[in-house]
XYZ file of N, CA, C and O in Angstrom:
616
model
N 17.115 -15.577 -25.130
C 16.588 -15.544 -23.782
C 16.625 -14.105 -23.264
O 17.651 -13.444 -23.335
N 15.499 -13.598 -22.763
C 15.461 -12.223 -22.274
C 16.007 -12.141 -20.847
O 15.908 -13.085 -20.073
N 16.569 -11.002 -20.549
C 17.132 -10.776 -19.227
C 16.031 -10.332 -18.271
O 15.218 -9.468 -18.594
N 16.009 -10.903 -17.093
C 15.011 -10.543 -16.093
C 15.377 -9.209 -15.453
O 16.534 -8.963 -15.124
N 14.391 -8.344 -15.285
C 14.591 -7.045 -14.647
C 13.713 -7.018 -13.404
O 12.512 -7.297 -13.483
N 14.296 -6.686 -12.238
C 13.478 -6.641 -11.019
C 12.318 -5.663 -11.155
O 12.467 -4.582 -11.729
N 11.182 -6.041 -10.628
C 9.987 -5.207 -10.662
C 10.186 -3.932 -9.841
O 9.945 -2.826 -10.311
N 10.659 -4.078 -8.618
C 10.868 -2.940 -7.721
C 12.300 -2.450 -7.891
O 13.247 -3.206 -7.696
N 12.444 -1.180 -8.263
C 13.786 -0.651 -8.501
C 14.327 0.135 -7.317
O 15.475 0.564 -7.337
N 13.535 0.325 -6.286
C 14.019 1.005 -5.085
C 12.899 1.216 -4.085
O 11.783 1.541 -4.463
N 13.201 1.008 -2.803
C 12.239 1.251 -1.733
C 12.583 2.582 -1.082
O 13.744 2.824 -0.729
N 11.601 3.448 -0.944
C 11.811 4.775 -0.386
C 11.498 4.802 1.103
O 12.252 5.322 1.907
N 10.345 4.214 1.472
C 9.892 4.344 2.848
C 8.893 3.240 3.180
O 8.250 2.678 2.291
N 8.787 2.977 4.449
C 7.798 2.036 4.978
C 7.344 2.608 6.310
O 8.154 3.090 7.094
N 6.059 2.589 6.555
C 5.593 2.906 7.900
C 4.280 2.183 8.164
O 3.562 1.802 7.254
N 4.045 1.966 9.429
C 2.790 1.347 9.851
C 2.338 2.056 11.114
O 3.156 2.478 11.927
N 1.058 2.227 11.220
C 0.542 2.856 12.429
C -0.962 2.639 12.502
O -1.618 2.356 11.504
N -1.452 2.737 13.718
C -2.887 2.757 13.907
C -3.327 4.186 13.686
O -2.830 5.102 14.337
N -4.190 4.372 12.727
C -4.716 5.700 12.452
C -5.983 5.865 13.291
O -6.938 5.122 13.124
N -5.932 6.803 14.202
C -7.073 7.034 15.090
C -7.955 8.101 14.454
O -7.663 9.287 14.526
N -8.999 7.637 13.813
C -9.841 8.515 13.006
C -11.003 9.134 13.769
O -11.605 10.048 13.298
N -11.367 8.570 14.911
C -12.626 8.974 15.516
C -12.467 10.243 16.359
O -11.903 10.208 17.443
N -12.971 11.369 15.876
C -12.961 12.580 16.691
C -14.039 12.469 17.777
O -14.864 11.555 17.761
N -14.034 13.393 18.712
C -14.955 13.357 19.846
C -16.416 13.308 19.408
O -17.237 12.657 20.048
N -16.750 13.956 18.293
C -18.150 13.976 17.865
C -18.550 12.719 17.087
O -19.692 12.573 16.687
N -17.598 11.803 16.826
C -17.912 10.550 16.139
C -18.106 10.692 14.641
O -18.446 9.739 13.962
N -17.911 11.890 14.111
C -18.125 12.118 12.687
C -16.930 11.636 11.865
O -15.798 11.638 12.330
N -17.216 11.245 10.638
C -16.166 10.829 9.716
C -15.276 12.019 9.395
O -15.739 13.145 9.289
N -13.979 11.775 9.271
C -13.088 12.867 8.902
C -12.033 12.359 7.931
O -11.822 11.169 7.802
N -11.386 13.281 7.270
C -10.347 12.928 6.312
C -9.019 12.851 7.048
O -8.670 13.747 7.799
N -8.313 11.747 6.840
C -6.970 11.575 7.376
C -5.987 12.006 6.289
O -6.298 11.954 5.119
N -4.804 12.393 6.648
C -3.768 12.865 5.713
C -4.178 14.180 5.052
O -3.798 14.459 3.923
N -4.957 14.976 5.763
C -5.377 16.258 5.209
C -6.231 16.059 3.974
O -7.013 15.133 3.882
N -6.058 16.919 3.013
C -6.798 16.756 1.765
C -6.021 15.807 0.863
O -4.997 15.257 1.242
N -6.493 15.641 -0.354
C -5.783 14.779 -1.298
C -4.361 15.288 -1.488
O -4.117 16.492 -1.507
N -3.437 14.357 -1.614
C -2.039 14.715 -1.828
C -1.440 13.803 -2.898
O -2.006 12.763 -3.202
N -0.321 14.189 -3.473
C 0.362 13.412 -4.510
C 1.835 13.277 -4.139
O 2.349 14.049 -3.326
N 2.494 12.306 -4.733
C 3.939 12.176 -4.599
C 4.500 11.485 -5.832
O 3.754 10.848 -6.583
N 5.820 11.595 -6.052
C 6.419 11.115 -7.307
C 6.879 9.662 -7.283
O 7.851 9.306 -7.926
N 6.195 8.816 -6.545
C 6.567 7.401 -6.451
C 5.308 6.576 -6.274
O 4.226 7.108 -6.026
N 5.433 5.272 -6.420
C 4.320 4.352 -6.188
C 4.117 4.161 -4.693
O 5.061 4.296 -3.900
N 2.895 3.835 -4.330
C 2.576 3.562 -2.926
C 1.674 2.348 -2.858
O 0.701 2.247 -3.598
N 2.020 1.424 -1.986
C 1.199 0.248 -1.693
C 0.632 0.452 -0.306
O 1.390 0.601 0.654
N -0.688 0.516 -0.191
C -1.354 0.643 1.098
C -2.042 -0.669 1.422
O -2.854 -1.155 0.621
N -1.728 -1.234 2.582
C -2.401 -2.428 3.090
C -3.155 -2.032 4.353
O -2.669 -1.214 5.139
N -4.319 -2.622 4.547
C -5.144 -2.325 5.711
C -5.439 -3.629 6.456
O -6.488 -4.245 6.247
N -4.500 -4.082 7.328
C -4.686 -5.353 8.033
C -5.879 -5.368 8.980
O -6.481 -6.411 9.192
N -6.200 -4.227 9.567
C -7.306 -4.169 10.535
C -8.121 -2.911 10.293
O -7.566 -1.849 10.018
N -9.417 -3.041 10.428
C -10.287 -1.885 10.300
C -10.730 -1.652 8.866
O -10.323 -2.351 7.945
N -11.595 -0.657 8.719
C -12.116 -0.301 7.397
C -11.811 1.169 7.136
O -11.929 2.002 8.016
N -11.438 1.447 5.912
C -11.071 2.803 5.510
C -11.631 3.068 4.124
O -11.751 2.164 3.315
N -11.959 4.298 3.858
C -12.322 4.732 2.513
C -11.098 5.441 1.950
O -10.565 6.367 2.565
N -10.642 4.980 0.787
C -9.515 5.631 0.129
C -10.086 6.565 -0.932
O -10.918 6.160 -1.743
N -9.658 7.799 -0.886
C -10.118 8.798 -1.839
C -9.083 8.902 -2.945
O -7.902 9.104 -2.686
N -9.520 8.729 -4.189
C -8.654 8.851 -5.362
C -9.230 9.967 -6.221
O -10.422 9.952 -6.553
N -8.408 10.933 -6.564
C -8.847 12.081 -7.347
C -9.615 11.640 -8.592
O -9.123 10.860 -9.397
N -10.849 12.122 -8.708
C -11.652 11.865 -9.896
C -12.411 10.549 -9.895
O -13.081 10.227 -10.873
N -12.311 9.761 -8.819
C -13.012 8.476 -8.751
C -13.877 8.413 -7.496
O -13.616 9.123 -6.526
N -14.888 7.533 -7.490
C -15.653 7.330 -6.251
C -14.737 6.767 -5.159
O -13.721 6.141 -5.449
N -15.098 6.985 -3.903
C -14.322 6.450 -2.781
C -14.199 4.935 -2.899
O -15.124 4.258 -3.344
N -13.050 4.413 -2.481
C -12.782 2.973 -2.543
C -12.820 2.414 -1.131
O -12.090 2.878 -0.250
N -13.674 1.414 -0.891
C -13.790 0.796 0.429
C -12.724 -0.275 0.608
O -12.473 -1.066 -0.294
N -12.103 -0.278 1.777
C -11.157 -1.348 2.107
C -11.754 -2.186 3.233
O -12.648 -1.744 3.953
N -11.235 -3.395 3.378
C -11.622 -4.275 4.481
C -10.359 -4.995 4.937
O -9.286 -4.792 4.373
N -10.476 -5.836 5.922
C -9.310 -6.500 6.498
C -8.438 -7.173 5.440
O -8.918 -7.943 4.627
N -7.175 -6.853 5.455
C -6.140 -7.379 4.561
C -6.376 -7.049 3.090
O -5.914 -7.740 2.215
N -7.070 -5.956 2.854
C -7.160 -5.493 1.473
C -6.263 -4.267 1.327
O -5.697 -3.772 2.291
N -6.129 -3.809 0.105
C -5.313 -2.638 -0.139
C -5.294 -2.294 -1.603
O -6.044 -2.870 -2.391
N -4.441 -1.350 -1.961
C -4.355 -0.944 -3.342
C -2.996 -0.331 -3.636
O -2.245 0.019 -2.736
N -2.698 -0.243 -4.933
C -1.466 0.349 -5.422
C -1.817 1.713 -6.024
O -2.691 1.802 -6.882
N -1.135 2.746 -5.552
C -1.390 4.097 -6.038
C -0.181 4.542 -6.861
O 0.933 4.607 -6.340
N -0.378 4.820 -8.154
C 0.733 5.261 -9.010
C 1.203 6.680 -8.658
O 0.499 7.426 -7.975
N 2.372 7.073 -9.156
C 2.866 8.431 -8.919
C 1.899 9.486 -9.453
O 1.208 9.275 -10.448
N 1.868 10.616 -8.768
C 1.126 11.807 -9.169
C -0.387 11.600 -9.234
O -1.080 12.362 -9.905
N -0.903 10.605 -8.536
C -2.354 10.402 -8.423
C -2.776 10.909 -7.050
O -2.287 10.418 -6.023
N -3.664 11.895 -7.031
C -4.140 12.452 -5.773
C -4.883 11.404 -4.962
O -5.715 10.682 -5.501
N -4.568 11.324 -3.661
C -5.226 10.345 -2.804
C -5.250 10.831 -1.361
O -4.466 11.689 -0.964
N -6.172 10.283 -0.585
C -6.325 10.579 0.839
C -7.142 9.464 1.467
O -7.503 8.488 0.793
N -7.474 9.610 2.744
C -8.147 8.535 3.475
C -9.241 9.103 4.358
O -9.102 10.190 4.915
N -10.329 8.339 4.508
C -11.460 8.775 5.333
C -12.000 7.566 6.094
O -12.135 6.487 5.533
N -12.319 7.803 7.369
C -12.918 6.739 8.167
C -13.498 7.331 9.433
O -13.127 8.420 9.843
N -14.404 6.602 10.063
C -14.891 7.012 11.378
C -14.499 5.967 12.426
O -15.043 5.935 13.499
N -13.552 5.101 12.065
C -13.064 4.061 12.975
C -11.540 4.068 12.979
O -10.909 4.568 12.056
N -10.971 3.421 13.977
C -9.532 3.249 14.033
C -9.148 2.092 13.129
O -9.816 1.063 13.101
N -8.078 2.253 12.377
C -7.644 1.214 11.438
C -6.115 1.147 11.442
O -5.443 2.147 11.684
N -5.600 -0.035 11.158
C -4.159 -0.190 10.972
C -3.868 -0.030 9.490
O -4.477 -0.692 8.651
N -2.946 0.855 9.175
C -2.531 1.086 7.790
C -1.037 0.823 7.688
O -0.252 1.337 8.472
N -0.648 0.012 6.710
C 0.758 -0.269 6.432
C 1.035 0.280 5.035
O 0.348 -0.076 4.079
N 2.029 1.161 4.935
C 2.308 1.851 3.679
C 3.738 1.613 3.237
O 4.663 1.746 4.035
N 3.888 1.261 1.965
C 5.193 1.105 1.342
C 5.282 2.124 0.212
O 4.372 2.209 -0.604
N 6.392 2.857 0.147
C 6.623 3.829 -0.922
C 7.860 3.372 -1.681
O 8.889 3.087 -1.067
N 7.748 3.328 -3.026
C 8.805 2.679 -3.802
C 8.748 3.113 -5.259
O 7.808 3.774 -5.692
N 9.769 2.708 -6.004
C 9.813 2.919 -7.451
C 9.682 1.571 -8.148
O 10.170 0.558 -7.652
N 9.033 1.593 -9.304
C 8.914 0.410 -10.158
C 9.783 0.653 -11.385
O 9.840 1.785 -11.894
N 10.440 -0.376 -11.848
C 11.260 -0.251 -13.053
C 10.364 0.204 -14.215
O 9.244 -0.293 -14.379
N 10.833 1.150 -15.030
C 10.009 1.673 -16.132
C 9.447 0.607 -17.067
O 8.370 0.804 -17.647
N 10.095 -0.531 -17.193
C 9.603 -1.609 -18.055
C 8.187 -2.050 -17.652
O 7.433 -2.564 -18.480
N 7.816 -1.850 -16.386
C 6.545 -2.363 -15.864
C 5.488 -1.287 -15.631
O 4.391 -1.597 -15.170
N 5.798 -0.033 -15.911
C 4.845 1.034 -15.627
C 3.482 0.799 -16.256
O 2.455 1.127 -15.669
N 3.441 0.267 -17.470
C 2.161 0.100 -18.171
C 1.214 -0.847 -17.426
O 0.012 -0.842 -17.671
N 1.728 -1.647 -16.510
C 0.894 -2.610 -15.772
C 0.070 -1.964 -14.659
O -0.859 -2.579 -14.146
N 0.431 -0.743 -14.281
C -0.185 -0.141 -13.099
C -0.898 1.151 -13.437
O -0.294 2.216 -13.510
N -2.218 1.057 -13.638
C -3.032 2.236 -13.904
C -3.594 2.780 -12.606
O -3.193 2.400 -11.519
N -4.559 3.663 -12.736
C -5.210 4.241 -11.553
C -6.079 3.183 -10.891
O -6.851 2.505 -11.559
N -6.010 3.044 -9.573
C -6.830 2.043 -8.891
C -8.293 2.466 -8.854
O -8.598 3.636 -8.661
N -9.193 1.523 -9.071
C -10.613 1.839 -8.926
C -11.283 0.936 -7.901
O -12.473 1.033 -7.676
N -10.530 0.045 -7.276
C -11.055 -0.772 -6.189
C -9.889 -1.361 -5.392
O -8.753 -1.363 -5.850
N -10.185 -1.826 -4.197
C -9.186 -2.489 -3.365
C -9.332 -3.993 -3.559
O -10.415 -4.483 -3.884
N -8.251 -4.727 -3.376
C -8.312 -6.188 -3.467
C -7.729 -6.798 -2.202
O -6.957 -6.171 -1.485
N -8.121 -8.034 -1.941
C -7.547 -8.772 -0.822
C -6.228 -9.351 -1.292
O -6.142 -9.975 -2.339
N -5.190 -9.134 -0.493
C -3.876 -9.629 -0.860
C -3.668 -11.046 -0.353
O -4.373 -11.511 0.533
N -2.702 -11.780 -0.935
C -2.509 -13.191 -0.588
C -2.219 -13.391 0.897
O -1.566 -12.562 1.532
N -2.677 -14.517 1.418
C -2.485 -14.838 2.839
C -1.012 -14.873 3.221
O -0.663 -14.594 4.368
N -0.138 -15.189 2.279
C 1.295 -15.245 2.576
C 1.811 -13.880 3.044
O 2.810 -13.802 3.776
N 1.151 -12.803 2.680
C 1.601 -11.470 3.084
C 1.348 -11.187 4.561
O 2.086 -10.417 5.178
N 0.322 -11.796 5.137
C -0.048 -11.479 6.519
C 1.087 -11.693 7.515
O 1.458 -10.754 8.228
N 1.686 -12.900 7.597
C 2.769 -13.063 8.579
C 3.999 -12.219 8.237
O 4.701 -11.760 9.142
N 4.258 -12.006 6.955
C 5.399 -11.173 6.567
C 5.218 -9.736 7.035
O 6.138 -9.115 7.570
N 4.021 -9.198 6.856
C 3.750 -7.818 7.268
C 3.787 -7.706 8.783
O 4.387 -6.775 9.337
N 3.193 -8.659 9.484
C 3.203 -8.610 10.953
C 4.628 -8.669 11.496
O 4.997 -7.918 12.397
N 5.454 -9.541 10.936
C 6.850 -9.639 11.365
C 7.583 -8.337 11.068
O 8.346 -7.838 11.899
N 7.351 -7.776 9.894
C 8.001 -6.528 9.508
C 7.632 -5.404 10.474
O 8.485 -4.619 10.886
N 6.375 -5.325 10.852
C 5.927 -4.282 11.776
C 6.612 -4.419 13.137
O 6.881 -3.419 13.802
N 6.920 -5.646 13.551
C 7.570 -5.863 14.843
C 9.085 -5.724 14.766
O 9.733 -5.512 15.778
N 9.666 -5.867 13.576
C 11.125 -5.755 13.426
C 11.637 -4.360 13.750
O 12.702 -4.210 14.336
N 10.889 -3.348 13.337
C 11.347 -1.984 13.536
C 12.697 -1.781 12.875
O 12.935 -2.242 11.766
N 13.597 -1.129 13.576
C 14.934 -0.866 13.042
C 15.980 -1.827 13.599
O 17.171 -1.583 13.478
N 15.541 -2.912 14.222
C 16.502 -3.825 14.857
C 17.420 -4.511 13.865
O 18.563 -4.783 14.170
N 16.930 -4.843 12.713
C 17.755 -5.548 11.735
C 17.484 -4.972 10.351
O 16.658 -5.490 9.601
N 18.172 -3.869 9.996
C 17.867 -3.179 8.735
C 18.004 -4.055 7.498
O 17.213 -3.918 6.571
N 18.977 -4.960 7.454
C 19.141 -5.806 6.271
C 17.915 -6.698 6.080
O 17.340 -6.739 4.993
N 17.506 -7.402 7.126
C 16.327 -8.271 7.004
C 15.074 -7.458 6.737
O 14.221 -7.867 5.959
N 14.960 -6.311 7.385
C 13.778 -5.466 7.174
C 13.681 -5.056 5.707
O 12.624 -5.159 5.089
N 14.788 -4.608 5.126
C 14.766 -4.161 3.736
C 14.445 -5.309 2.779
O 13.677 -5.139 1.827
N 14.998 -6.478 3.022
C 14.714 -7.635 2.166
C 13.258 -8.068 2.313
O 12.611 -8.449 1.338
N 12.741 -8.001 3.528
C 11.345 -8.373 3.759
C 10.409 -7.367 3.080
O 9.392 -7.749 2.516
N 10.757 -6.073 3.114
C 9.954 -5.068 2.418
C 9.903 -5.364 0.924
O 8.831 -5.330 0.315
N 11.049 -5.660 0.337
C 11.090 -5.993 -1.095
C 10.227 -7.206 -1.403
O 9.503 -7.236 -2.401
N 10.297 -8.224 -0.547
C 9.505 -9.440 -0.764
C 8.005 -9.137 -0.702
O 7.237 -9.554 -1.573
N 7.591 -8.392 0.298
C 6.160 -8.064 0.454
C 5.675 -7.246 -0.735
O 4.631 -7.537 -1.330
N 6.428 -6.198 -1.081
C 6.020 -5.339 -2.199
C 5.917 -6.151 -3.484
O 4.937 -6.059 -4.222
N 6.920 -6.990 -3.752
C 6.927 -7.770 -4.990
C 5.758 -8.740 -5.040
O 5.045 -8.819 -6.057
N 5.515 -9.480 -3.948
C 4.385 -10.427 -3.927
C 3.071 -9.687 -4.145
O 2.217 -10.114 -4.930
N 2.892 -8.551 -3.471
C 1.641 -7.802 -3.605
C 1.486 -7.211 -5.004
O 0.378 -7.220 -5.563
N 2.567 -6.718 -5.604
C 2.471 -6.160 -6.957
C 2.141 -7.221 -7.992
O 1.320 -6.986 -8.892
N 2.762 -8.388 -7.884
C 2.454 -9.476 -8.816
C 0.986 -9.877 -8.664
O 0.267 -10.054 -9.655
N 0.512 -9.966 -7.428
C -0.897 -10.300 -7.175
C -1.808 -9.213 -7.766
O -2.832 -9.516 -8.389
N -1.424 -7.952 -7.579
C -2.218 -6.834 -8.104
C -2.343 -6.923 -9.623
O -3.425 -6.786 -10.180
N -1.219 -7.146 -10.312
C -1.243 -7.207 -11.774
C -2.111 -8.376 -12.252
O -2.861 -8.238 -13.214
N -2.046 -9.499 -11.575
C -2.868 -10.651 -11.961
C -4.359 -10.357 -11.834
O -5.171 -10.908 -12.569
N -4.721 -9.500 -10.866
C -6.135 -9.217 -10.632
C -6.613 -7.914 -11.232
O -7.797 -7.763 -11.511
N -5.716 -6.953 -11.395
C -6.151 -5.605 -11.798
C -5.357 -5.024 -12.955
O -5.650 -3.892 -13.364
N -4.334 -5.699 -13.400
C -3.438 -5.125 -14.415
C -4.134 -4.785 -15.712
O -5.187 -5.304 -16.027
N -3.499 -3.874 -16.434
C -4.075 -3.442 -17.704
C -3.633 -4.346 -18.832
O -2.697 -5.079 -18.734
């Protein structure tokens, strides 16, 4: 019998915010500056609004309500939109046993409906209950990663 190893080996950060993309002239602009990289995985969910995710070397990826994508470490990425959108971002590490499952994203997918109330509750929790917040983050990330691998895994 093989020993089970948790998929997520550590959560680094979580944040959610309404990204106000519309400048006075109404033109599309890049959010988060130019493309950037970091040494961890990132799960981006877009509960409201539409955003174009820029991935280095790939065509722009369109998101829609409750869609998102998993961005592996050291993959250049940024965001573009001409509308206001809610973005929920989780930054984390995946156990090395599972790295082969997560390649470069080439499209966004709709995440399971079970994630919606969990994400909304998490956004309202803030720092009031760190233990529950951390456990809820792990649950959301794990459910979304399993869903991602089933639909997009290599």
